[in-house]
C-alpha positions as a Markdown table, in Angstrom:
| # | Residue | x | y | z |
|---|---|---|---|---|
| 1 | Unk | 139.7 | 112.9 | 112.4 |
| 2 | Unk | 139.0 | 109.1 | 112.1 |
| 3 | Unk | 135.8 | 107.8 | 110.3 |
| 4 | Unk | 133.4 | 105.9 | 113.0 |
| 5 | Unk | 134.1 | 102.7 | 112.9 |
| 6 | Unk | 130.5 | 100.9 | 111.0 |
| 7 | Unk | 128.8 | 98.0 | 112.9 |
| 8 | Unk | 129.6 | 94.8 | 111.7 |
| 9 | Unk | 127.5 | 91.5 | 111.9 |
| 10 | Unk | 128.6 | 87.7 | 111.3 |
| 11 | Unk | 126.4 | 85.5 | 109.8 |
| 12 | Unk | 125.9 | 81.3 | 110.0 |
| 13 | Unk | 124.9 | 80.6 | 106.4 |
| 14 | Unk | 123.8 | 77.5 | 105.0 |
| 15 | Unk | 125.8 | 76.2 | 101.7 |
| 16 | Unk | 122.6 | 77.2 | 99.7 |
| 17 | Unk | 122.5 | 80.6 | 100.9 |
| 18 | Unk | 126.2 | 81.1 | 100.8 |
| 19 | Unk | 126.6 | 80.1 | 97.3 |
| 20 | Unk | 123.4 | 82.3 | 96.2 |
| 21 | Unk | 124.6 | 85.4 | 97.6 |
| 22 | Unk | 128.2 | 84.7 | 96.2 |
| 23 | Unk | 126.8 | 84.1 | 92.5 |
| 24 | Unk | 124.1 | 86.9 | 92.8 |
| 25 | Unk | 126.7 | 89.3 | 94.0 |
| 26 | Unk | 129.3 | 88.3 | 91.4 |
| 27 | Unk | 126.8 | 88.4 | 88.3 |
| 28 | Unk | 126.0 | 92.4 | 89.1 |
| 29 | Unk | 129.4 | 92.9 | 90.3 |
| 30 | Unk | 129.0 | 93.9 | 94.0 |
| 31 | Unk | 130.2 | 92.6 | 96.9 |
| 32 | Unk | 128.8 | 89.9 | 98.9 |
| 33 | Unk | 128.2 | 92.5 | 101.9 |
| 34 | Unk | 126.4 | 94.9 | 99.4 |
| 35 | Unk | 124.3 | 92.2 | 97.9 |
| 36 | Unk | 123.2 | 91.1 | 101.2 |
| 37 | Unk | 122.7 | 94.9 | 102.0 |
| 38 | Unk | 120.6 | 95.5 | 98.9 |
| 39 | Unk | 118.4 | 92.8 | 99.7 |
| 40 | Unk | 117.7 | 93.7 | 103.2 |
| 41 | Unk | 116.8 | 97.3 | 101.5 |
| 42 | Unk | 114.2 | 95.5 | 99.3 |
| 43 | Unk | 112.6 | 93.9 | 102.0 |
| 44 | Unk | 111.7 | 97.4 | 103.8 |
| 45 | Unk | 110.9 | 98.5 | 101.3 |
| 46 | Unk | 108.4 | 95.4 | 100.5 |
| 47 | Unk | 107.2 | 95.6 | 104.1 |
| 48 | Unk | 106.3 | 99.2 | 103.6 |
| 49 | Unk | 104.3 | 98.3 | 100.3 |
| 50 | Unk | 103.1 | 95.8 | 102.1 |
| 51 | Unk | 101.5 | 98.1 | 105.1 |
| 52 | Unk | 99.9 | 100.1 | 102.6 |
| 53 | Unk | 98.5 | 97.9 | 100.7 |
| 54 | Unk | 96.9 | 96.4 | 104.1 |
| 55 | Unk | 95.6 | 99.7 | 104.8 |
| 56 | Unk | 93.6 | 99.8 | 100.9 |
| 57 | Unk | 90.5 | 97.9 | 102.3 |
| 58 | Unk | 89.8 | 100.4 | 105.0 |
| 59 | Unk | 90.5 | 103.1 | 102.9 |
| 60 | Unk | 87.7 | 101.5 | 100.4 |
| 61 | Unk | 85.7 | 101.1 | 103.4 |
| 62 | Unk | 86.1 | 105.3 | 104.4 |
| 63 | Unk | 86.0 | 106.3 | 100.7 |
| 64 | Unk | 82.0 | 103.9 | 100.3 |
| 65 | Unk | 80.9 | 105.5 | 103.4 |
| 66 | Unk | 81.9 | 109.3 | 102.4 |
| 67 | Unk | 80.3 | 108.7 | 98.7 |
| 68 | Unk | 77.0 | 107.5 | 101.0 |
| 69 | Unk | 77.1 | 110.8 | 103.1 |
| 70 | Unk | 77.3 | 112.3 | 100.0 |
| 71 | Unk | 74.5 | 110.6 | 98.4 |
| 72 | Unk | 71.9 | 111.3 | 101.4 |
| 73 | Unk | 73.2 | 114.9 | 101.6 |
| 74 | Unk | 72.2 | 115.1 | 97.9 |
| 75 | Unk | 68.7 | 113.1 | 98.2 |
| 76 | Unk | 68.0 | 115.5 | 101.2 |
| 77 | Unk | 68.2 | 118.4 | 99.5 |
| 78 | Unk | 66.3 | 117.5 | 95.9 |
């Protein structure tokens, strides 16, 4: 049974790019491909950080106005 065949993707790359990934790749010991796989894997994963840290304000927002429910349930009852 043959292994699937993986997509495979070309890339234009300036000099400056080219020669970053080649020496970043080389000083950890990877390949090229893997480098530029690795960083496209830390990006999601920043963008994911990055959509929940957008969601921390209305979270502060629910969390104030549960602690003020709270607090007029409270004065209600004394």
């Amino acid at each position: 049974m043959a292994a699937e065949p993986k997509p495979r993707l070309n890339l234009a790359l300036t000099p400056e790019i080219d020669k970053y990934i080649s020496e970043s790749a080389e000083a950890i010991g990877i390949a090229r491909s893997a480098f530029v796989l690795m960083c496209i894997n830390q990006y999601r994963q920043n963008e994911r950080n990055y959509d929940m840290m957008s969601m921390v304000p209305m979270l502060n927002q629910l969390v104030a106005s549960e602690n003020m429910k709270k607090e007029e349930t409270t004065d209600g009852q004394n």
